[in-house]
Amino acid sequence: MSVDGSLDRLRREGHIVIVGASLAGLRAAETLRDEGFTGALTIVGDEPHEPYDRPPLSKQVLLGRVPADHTTLPRRREVDAQWRLGVAATGLDMAAKRVHLADGAAVEYDRLLITTGVRARPWPHELEADLDGVFVLRTSDDAAGLHHRLSAGPRRVLVIGAGFTGSEIASACRERGLDVTVAERGSAPLVGALGGVVGEVAATLQREAGVDLRCGIMVTGLEGDSAGRLRRAHLSDGSSVEVEVAVVCLGATRNTEWLASSGLGAGPRGIACDAGCRAFDVRGIVTDDVFVAGDVARSPHPLFGYQFLSLEHWGNAVEQAETAAHNMISSSTDRRPHVWTPSFWSAQFGMNIKSVGVPPMADEIIVTQGSLAERRFTAVYGYQGRVIAAVTFDQAKWLEFYQQQIERAAPFPPEFTTVDRRPEGMHPVPAGFPDPSLPSHGPTVTLSGHSPSDRRISFTPLSA
Ligand SMILES: Cc1cc2nc3c(=O)[nH]c(=O)nc-3n(C[C@H](O)[C@H](O)[C@H](O)COP(=O)(O)OP(=O)(O)OC[C@H]3O[C@@H](n4cnc5c(N)ncnc54)[C@H](O)[C@@H]3O)c2cc1C
């Protein structure tokens, strides 16, 4: 309890506003109530839907196994909130502690949590983006539209960008028996997230599944017919492909524009916050009453040289939301840091891919179990002599062990013995990440900000 009782008052009768009614926003609201917050809670979301889950949108929904409007997130508990859905927050007045809404209303807060996430980066040419048949995939409405179009049996689908979302869409299309061309600017699918060595495995998987995969290629233009329907895509090698559907999978843009003149440290890379989820203002001073969580947040992590990490990971959104909510109603000494070890999964081409740590930070990689050729393996990533990440293809059971190695800053190459070690796993090789200054579909973890030290650290997880 604070000395003057203000924290008690906040917990009892304060007003907390959450902007962004999705995974992070919902989990934060539930945590606030779990932890005894009995004041007023307002949740603002620009989508008209109740919070829903996005990972199924590029998987089960496109396969027709789950309707797009059936991915509503399960509720852990009643949150007793005022929901303002279908209305965007348009501005923030930090001095007046007020959020302005698109319908002209304003909501005052004692504490604010921002969970506005990211949106799909659109095709850069507006007229081409408007052609009938050109899609992005971020929302359930996007998924419903794309599923509907795929069900009509287009002659060929073009996926632009072979990151996780693009690769999952290509996989779903092949599973549905549709012809697919994937155009990827980098040297292989998933290269921005997992590097070139693993990217080559992903490329083989795609080609074996019948994908017309074209790497080192950019789509230079989309062409429609006289009725405005997509008909053809032009590629940077001078060729063209006849397509009826194109899905633009060029990464994401952080939803921060509404904060432009607020004085908050928000920009294209997200909203910078401290390890306790408190947002920084533009002067680099941490705020007392504005918190941030989920895909829109950018926070320093002790395991990764205190670099600011932007993560587009489901698990991070949940964990950071829970930490932010706890800290919003706790005294400074009871607050806890957000030190979640990044982890991510994907299902594509019959493969269960999992990642832990931050692969794009690595310079080397070694296959510690299984074999790349068999596409069943564990690859460990090293950075300056320590284990920084691990990726499994159909070997998820080992991931927890590797997570411990990362958290212990274990030496790289690994010194432990493993089962099923092959000759190819005896020596590390370059991990093959593209130059980060080259635009690509983007990794799922973005490293940015000051790295005060590359020295070896020891890290003790909270649960230890
Ligand atoms: C197709 C797809 C597949 C995925 N698959 C995986 C996977 O396999 N594994 C994995 O780990 N992760 C996956 N993810 C990522 C995961 O879904 C995200 O990390 C997670 O949704 C982040 O939650 P969030 O609440 O931070 O942000 P979001 O889910 O992006 O929600 C932000 C919400 O805020 C709203 N908003 C934005 N601006 C405003 C405003 N000004 N006012 C009000 N509301 C606003 C947005 O419309 C949105 O509803 C996938 C994502 C997609 C799109």
XYZ file of C-alpha atoms and ligand atoms in Angstrom:
517
model
C 0.000 0.000 0.000
C 1.296 3.525 -0.733
C 2.018 5.736 2.262
C -0.821 8.167 1.473
C -3.301 5.428 0.583
C -3.570 6.535 -3.059
C -2.738 3.058 -4.368
C -5.477 1.607 -2.194
C -7.916 4.135 -3.595
C -6.809 3.298 -7.140
C -7.348 -0.411 -6.556
C -10.758 0.198 -4.950
C -12.324 2.965 -7.013
C -9.889 4.088 -9.688
C -10.606 4.075 -13.417
C -8.416 1.978 -15.685
C -8.703 2.308 -19.454
C -7.346 -0.299 -21.863
C -6.989 0.697 -25.517
C -6.818 -2.347 -27.789
C -9.454 -5.052 -27.271
C -7.590 -8.148 -28.326
C -5.401 -10.792 -26.697
C -3.232 -8.518 -24.529
C -6.124 -6.209 -23.615
C -8.380 -9.052 -22.503
C -5.718 -10.898 -20.521
C -4.744 -7.647 -18.784
C -8.373 -6.963 -17.829
C -8.721 -10.450 -16.374
C -5.495 -10.071 -14.407
C -6.611 -6.731 -12.977
C -9.768 -8.351 -11.612
C -7.861 -11.448 -10.448
C -5.559 -9.219 -8.473
C -8.364 -7.416 -6.718
C -8.972 -4.284 -8.774
C -12.592 -3.314 -8.060
C -12.692 0.104 -9.728
C -14.076 0.976 -13.173
C -12.627 -0.661 -16.252
C -13.142 0.585 -19.814
C -11.896 -1.371 -22.836
C -11.702 0.454 -26.154
C -11.288 -1.453 -29.417
C -11.586 -0.285 -33.007
C -12.728 -3.684 -34.267
C -16.433 -4.414 -33.778
C -15.734 -7.928 -32.465
C -15.117 -9.308 -29.016
C -11.445 -10.261 -28.501
C -10.582 -13.174 -30.756
C -7.576 -15.329 -31.453
C -5.428 -14.618 -34.515
C -3.189 -17.714 -34.930
C -6.064 -19.880 -36.259
C -6.792 -17.296 -38.972
C -3.893 -18.440 -41.168
C -4.328 -22.094 -40.248
C -7.678 -23.716 -39.323
C -9.803 -20.870 -40.719
C -8.233 -20.930 -44.191
C -8.570 -24.698 -44.225
C -12.273 -24.314 -43.553
C -12.086 -26.214 -40.255
C -13.164 -23.254 -38.130
C -15.329 -20.340 -39.304
C -13.560 -16.964 -39.038
C -16.094 -15.712 -36.499
C -15.578 -18.749 -34.228
C -12.148 -17.836 -32.871
C -13.388 -15.735 -29.969
C -10.889 -15.947 -27.128
C -12.033 -18.020 -24.176
C -12.632 -15.909 -21.097
C -10.714 -16.855 -17.967
C -13.192 -14.936 -15.826
C -15.806 -12.173 -15.905
C -14.093 -8.789 -16.258
C -17.027 -6.456 -15.559
C -15.866 -3.792 -17.987
C -17.467 -1.167 -20.130
C -16.657 -2.278 -23.667
C -16.342 0.443 -26.301
C -16.032 -1.723 -29.405
C -15.972 -0.473 -32.986
C -14.542 2.872 -31.954
C -10.887 3.836 -32.290
C -8.875 5.870 -29.840
C -7.711 8.923 -31.792
C -5.646 10.847 -29.275
C -4.103 10.893 -25.831
C -3.836 13.898 -23.532
C -1.372 12.783 -20.900
C -1.643 15.965 -18.834
C -5.430 15.674 -18.555
C -5.220 11.843 -18.384
C -7.771 11.532 -21.147
C -8.176 9.309 -24.216
C -10.063 10.791 -27.174
C -12.250 8.520 -29.254
C -13.260 8.582 -32.916
C -16.933 9.175 -32.007
C -16.023 12.456 -30.296
C -16.223 11.073 -26.767
C -13.361 11.194 -24.286
C -12.549 8.765 -21.472
C -10.597 9.806 -18.405
C -8.269 7.415 -16.673
C -6.169 7.001 -13.582
C -4.077 4.358 -15.304
C -3.951 3.604 -19.028
C -2.823 0.396 -20.724
C -2.066 0.518 -24.443
C -2.389 -2.787 -26.312
C -3.065 -1.577 -29.856
C -0.899 -4.232 -31.503
C 0.060 -4.145 -35.154
C -1.721 -4.235 -38.494
C -0.759 -5.859 -41.770
C 1.434 -3.716 -43.972
C -0.627 -3.101 -47.102
C 0.511 -3.407 -50.708
C 2.311 -0.076 -51.250
C 0.558 0.840 -54.502
C -2.929 1.972 -53.496
C -4.746 1.388 -56.794
C -3.249 -2.085 -57.075
C -4.070 -2.816 -53.437
C -7.711 -1.985 -54.206
C -7.983 -4.605 -56.959
C -10.562 -7.285 -56.313
C -8.568 -10.350 -55.217
C -5.802 -8.576 -53.283
C -5.803 -9.439 -49.576
C -3.864 -8.998 -46.357
C -4.390 -11.242 -43.321
C -4.529 -9.790 -39.838
C -8.158 -9.639 -38.757
C -10.995 -12.152 -38.672
C -12.723 -10.094 -41.384
C -9.601 -10.480 -43.553
C -9.646 -14.231 -42.905
C -13.358 -14.532 -43.707
C -12.844 -12.707 -47.010
C -9.802 -14.738 -47.976
C -11.393 -18.041 -47.002
C -14.450 -17.175 -49.077
C -12.266 -16.387 -52.087
C -10.160 -19.522 -51.728
C -13.338 -21.587 -51.548
C -14.298 -20.271 -54.979
C -11.262 -22.158 -56.357
C -9.042 -19.478 -57.893
C -6.793 -20.720 -60.665
C -3.657 -19.553 -58.839
C -2.885 -17.749 -55.590
C 0.146 -15.501 -55.221
C 1.627 -15.087 -51.749
C 3.870 -12.038 -51.537
C 6.420 -12.557 -48.754
C 7.386 -15.901 -47.215
C 7.509 -15.071 -43.534
C 5.458 -17.139 -41.103
C 2.071 -15.792 -42.181
C 2.851 -16.068 -45.905
C 4.217 -19.587 -45.514
C 1.194 -20.711 -43.494
C -1.146 -19.298 -46.134
C 0.786 -21.082 -48.885
C 0.569 -24.279 -46.875
C -3.205 -23.943 -46.415
C -3.652 -23.264 -50.131
C -1.706 -26.387 -51.089
C -3.666 -28.434 -48.578
C -6.793 -27.213 -50.332
C -5.350 -28.290 -53.670
C -4.852 -24.743 -54.973
C -1.925 -23.725 -57.175
C 0.300 -21.274 -55.330
C 3.217 -19.081 -56.269
C 5.236 -17.621 -53.398
C 7.463 -14.633 -54.164
C 10.088 -13.848 -51.548
C 12.657 -11.073 -51.753
C 15.074 -12.939 -49.462
C 17.023 -16.073 -50.272
C 14.509 -18.480 -48.644
C 11.215 -18.625 -46.753
C 11.449 -17.671 -43.049
C 14.967 -16.333 -43.620
C 14.324 -13.135 -41.629
C 13.050 -15.061 -38.603
C 15.161 -18.232 -38.652
C 18.128 -17.516 -40.954
C 19.339 -19.082 -44.177
C 20.245 -22.564 -42.920
C 16.762 -23.298 -41.607
C 15.284 -21.211 -44.428
C 16.645 -23.732 -46.942
C 14.767 -26.507 -45.155
C 11.594 -24.419 -45.336
C 12.210 -23.897 -49.056
C 12.508 -27.646 -49.633
C 9.295 -28.255 -47.715
C 7.444 -25.721 -49.845
C 8.758 -27.077 -53.133
C 8.004 -30.667 -52.170
C 4.450 -29.617 -51.346
C 4.094 -28.256 -54.866
C 4.551 -24.541 -54.167
C 5.999 -22.556 -57.059
C 8.547 -20.843 -54.795
C 10.519 -17.958 -56.220
C 13.217 -16.531 -53.965
C 15.334 -13.451 -54.568
C 12.314 -12.123 -56.450
C 10.117 -9.104 -55.832
C 6.627 -8.481 -57.105
C 6.898 -5.214 -58.994
C 3.268 -4.713 -59.949
C -0.248 -6.117 -59.794
C -2.467 -5.779 -62.838
C -6.227 -5.928 -63.025
C -8.765 -6.378 -65.828
C -11.245 -3.743 -66.934
C -13.616 -4.781 -64.121
C -10.930 -4.163 -61.483
C -10.252 -7.847 -60.817
C -6.693 -9.004 -60.225
C -5.407 -10.924 -63.219
C -1.604 -10.823 -63.311
C 1.466 -10.081 -61.186
C 4.733 -8.770 -62.585
C 7.981 -9.946 -61.022
C 11.422 -8.360 -60.779
C 12.998 -10.965 -63.074
C 10.793 -9.718 -65.917
C 8.370 -12.638 -65.738
C 4.683 -12.464 -64.902
C 2.200 -14.850 -63.273
C -1.508 -15.152 -64.008
C -3.237 -14.980 -60.624
C -6.726 -14.366 -59.315
C -5.793 -13.923 -55.659
C -2.745 -12.239 -54.115
C -2.101 -12.208 -50.387
C 0.250 -9.455 -49.269
C 2.370 -10.748 -46.373
C 4.938 -8.006 -46.003
C 5.059 -7.830 -42.235
C 3.338 -5.491 -39.841
C 3.061 -1.843 -38.885
C 2.657 -0.811 -35.240
C -0.616 0.915 -34.383
C 0.859 4.069 -32.848
C -0.272 6.879 -35.162
C -3.052 7.886 -32.766
C -0.351 8.788 -30.217
C 1.541 11.085 -32.613
C 1.163 14.323 -30.675
C 0.712 12.809 -27.227
C 4.284 13.200 -26.043
C 4.583 9.446 -25.554
C 7.680 7.660 -26.910
C 5.676 6.004 -29.681
C 6.653 5.548 -33.302
C 6.916 3.077 -36.178
C 8.879 0.640 -34.027
C 6.260 0.619 -31.301
C 5.991 2.157 -27.861
C 9.132 1.981 -25.778
C 8.623 0.928 -22.188
C 10.740 -0.124 -19.237
C 10.988 -3.733 -18.078
C 7.966 -3.047 -15.844
C 5.827 -2.133 -18.903
C 5.677 1.599 -18.073
C 5.778 3.656 -21.271
C 8.520 6.202 -21.903
C 7.662 9.711 -22.975
C 9.448 11.349 -25.901
C 12.111 12.661 -23.520
C 12.983 9.144 -22.434
C 11.404 9.640 -19.011
C 9.287 6.794 -17.790
C 5.618 7.641 -17.167
C 3.814 6.760 -13.932
C 0.402 5.953 -15.295
C 0.711 4.782 -18.914
C 1.558 1.137 -19.471
C 1.990 -0.900 -22.630
C 1.886 -4.597 -23.551
C 1.757 -6.994 -26.499
C 2.827 -6.580 -30.108
C 2.892 -2.775 -29.885
C 5.375 -2.731 -26.985
C 9.144 -2.484 -27.243
C 10.908 -3.399 -24.050
C 14.468 -4.105 -22.871
C 15.422 -7.663 -22.003
C 18.365 -8.594 -19.754
C 18.928 -11.862 -21.600
C 19.493 -10.111 -24.877
C 21.946 -7.396 -23.928
C 19.139 -5.096 -22.704
C 18.227 -4.498 -26.310
C 14.659 -3.388 -26.877
C 12.656 -6.302 -28.251
C 9.487 -5.963 -30.292
C 7.828 -9.356 -30.339
C 4.916 -10.506 -32.456
C 4.349 -13.575 -30.323
C 1.092 -14.782 -28.829
C 2.761 -15.926 -25.602
C 4.509 -12.607 -25.137
C 1.233 -10.696 -25.456
C -0.300 -12.804 -22.664
C 2.678 -12.670 -20.343
C 3.398 -8.984 -20.810
C -0.280 -8.091 -20.344
C -0.342 -9.990 -17.061
C 2.820 -8.247 -15.874
C 1.581 -4.822 -16.951
C -1.749 -5.330 -15.196
C -0.044 -6.455 -12.015
C 2.325 -3.477 -12.073
C -0.473 -0.988 -12.772
C -1.999 -1.660 -9.383
C 1.159 -2.406 -7.380
C 3.544 -0.230 -5.442
C 6.979 0.206 -7.019
C 8.585 -2.395 -4.783
C 5.949 -4.995 -5.641
C 6.290 -4.528 -9.388
C 7.937 -7.227 -11.434
C 9.896 -7.142 -14.674
C 8.740 -8.627 -17.926
C 11.494 -11.162 -18.569
C 9.658 -13.681 -20.699
C 11.913 -15.746 -22.912
C 10.521 -15.253 -26.409
C 8.882 -18.309 -27.925
C 6.822 -18.887 -31.003
C 5.161 -21.691 -32.921
C 3.967 -22.253 -36.444
C 2.218 -25.074 -38.268
C 2.900 -25.385 -41.980
C 3.367 -28.123 -44.577
C 2.603 -30.758 -41.971
C 5.418 -29.487 -39.774
C 5.327 -28.254 -36.206
C 7.916 -25.461 -35.999
C 8.835 -23.961 -32.644
C 11.326 -21.319 -31.688
C 12.637 -20.083 -28.355
C 14.951 -17.153 -27.739
C 15.909 -14.617 -30.387
C 17.282 -16.368 -33.497
C 17.861 -13.169 -35.529
C 20.444 -12.052 -32.984
C 22.608 -15.103 -33.757
C 25.693 -15.313 -35.877
C 26.094 -19.103 -35.848
C 23.925 -22.205 -35.840
C 24.498 -25.886 -35.089
C 22.162 -28.852 -35.502
C 22.311 -30.609 -32.140
C 19.709 -33.291 -32.810
C 18.285 -34.923 -35.882
C 19.061 -33.793 -39.379
C 18.167 -30.955 -41.724
C 17.827 -33.418 -44.594
C 15.215 -35.409 -42.666
C 13.472 -32.168 -41.642
C 13.252 -33.330 -38.094
C 15.815 -31.529 -36.025
C 16.782 -29.143 -33.273
C 19.024 -26.246 -34.272
C 20.758 -24.110 -31.667
C 21.750 -20.519 -32.369
C 24.843 -18.878 -30.925
C 25.810 -15.288 -30.382
C 29.258 -14.349 -29.202
C 29.879 -17.672 -27.534
C 26.535 -18.242 -25.838
C 23.308 -20.020 -26.695
C 20.799 -17.390 -27.767
C 17.970 -19.368 -29.401
C 16.792 -22.785 -30.552
C 14.403 -23.921 -33.253
C 12.759 -27.316 -33.564
C 11.122 -28.924 -36.563
C 8.858 -31.678 -35.229
C 10.973 -32.012 -32.078
C 9.158 -29.674 -29.709
C 9.699 -31.876 -26.675
C 13.290 -30.660 -26.419
C 12.477 -26.978 -26.393
C 12.162 -26.568 -22.662
C 15.678 -27.898 -22.196
C 17.031 -25.416 -24.712
C 15.098 -22.606 -23.092
C 16.973 -23.371 -19.878
C 20.245 -23.235 -21.800
C 19.338 -19.799 -23.125
C 18.300 -18.562 -19.684
C 21.556 -19.838 -18.203
C 23.541 -18.130 -20.978
C 25.092 -21.540 -21.664
C 28.216 -21.574 -23.848
C 27.982 -21.974 -27.605
C 28.798 -24.338 -29.274
C 26.914 -26.445 -26.732
C 29.062 -28.559 -24.442
C 26.335 -31.024 -23.456
C 25.873 -34.344 -25.208
C 22.638 -34.962 -27.055
C 20.811 -37.957 -28.351
C 20.648 -38.363 -32.116
C 23.637 -36.093 -32.840
C 24.748 -36.459 -36.464
C 28.039 -35.637 -38.188
C 26.496 -32.421 -39.569
C 25.957 -31.270 -35.993
C 29.606 -31.323 -34.983
C 30.534 -27.832 -36.123
C 28.672 -24.535 -36.124
C 28.100 -22.736 -39.408
C 26.999 -19.143 -40.134
C 23.280 -18.780 -39.353
C 22.700 -16.859 -42.582
C 20.519 -13.949 -41.487
C 20.036 -11.259 -44.106
C 21.545 -7.821 -43.561
C 19.033 -6.184 -41.168
C 19.204 -2.939 -43.138
C 17.628 -4.691 -46.153
C 13.846 -4.574 -46.084
C 12.252 -8.015 -46.028
C 9.052 -9.541 -44.720
C 10.574 -8.948 -41.289
C 11.476 -11.180 -38.407
C 8.974 -11.903 -35.676
C 11.413 -10.389 -33.205
C 12.872 -6.982 -33.904
C 15.936 -5.918 -32.012
C 16.427 -2.242 -31.566
C 17.874 0.258 -29.176
C 20.907 0.533 -27.020
C 22.981 -2.539 -26.279
C 25.152 -1.359 -23.388
C 27.021 -4.603 -23.084
C 27.743 -7.769 -24.956
C 29.357 -9.342 -21.944
C 28.156 -12.708 -20.753
C 25.368 -12.437 -18.202
C 23.750 -14.897 -15.893
C 20.005 -14.860 -15.823
C 17.771 -16.271 -13.112
C 14.151 -16.692 -14.166
C 11.540 -15.609 -11.639
C 10.265 -19.142 -11.243
C 13.666 -20.488 -10.193
C -2.660 -14.662 -39.080
C -1.850 -14.649 -37.802
C -1.278 -15.817 -37.343
C -0.517 -15.818 -36.163
N 0.032 -16.987 -35.749
C 0.806 -16.988 -34.625
C 1.408 -18.192 -34.170
O 1.267 -19.236 -34.802
N 2.164 -18.146 -33.046
C 2.345 -16.976 -32.327
O 3.068 -16.969 -31.312
N 1.766 -15.824 -32.732
C 1.011 -15.796 -33.860
N 0.426 -14.622 -34.280
C 0.686 -13.385 -33.516
C -0.317 -13.174 -32.364
O -1.610 -13.337 -32.827
C -0.084 -11.765 -31.821
O 1.175 -11.771 -31.186
C -1.174 -11.314 -30.841
O -2.411 -11.194 -31.494
C -0.809 -9.968 -30.224
O -1.856 -9.524 -29.410
P -2.039 -7.976 -29.064
O -3.256 -7.910 -28.204
O -0.772 -7.406 -28.589
O -2.285 -7.238 -30.466
P -3.405 -7.442 -31.560
O -3.922 -8.832 -31.542
O -2.834 -6.893 -32.827
O -4.606 -6.492 -31.083
C -4.554 -5.110 -31.070
C -5.974 -4.601 -31.132
O -5.990 -3.185 -30.955
C -6.824 -2.606 -31.948
N -6.447 -1.206 -32.171
C -5.416 -0.727 -32.905
N -5.392 0.617 -32.871
C -6.438 0.989 -32.100
C -6.931 2.249 -31.683
N -6.344 3.393 -32.045
N -8.032 2.279 -30.904
C -8.619 1.125 -30.505
N -8.191 -0.095 -30.872
C -7.106 -0.160 -31.644
C -6.571 -3.504 -33.154
O -7.552 -3.342 -34.153
C -6.616 -4.867 -32.494
O -7.926 -5.314 -32.328
C -0.338 -14.599 -35.446
C -0.928 -13.421 -35.919
C -1.666 -13.439 -37.092
C -2.288 -12.152 -37.611
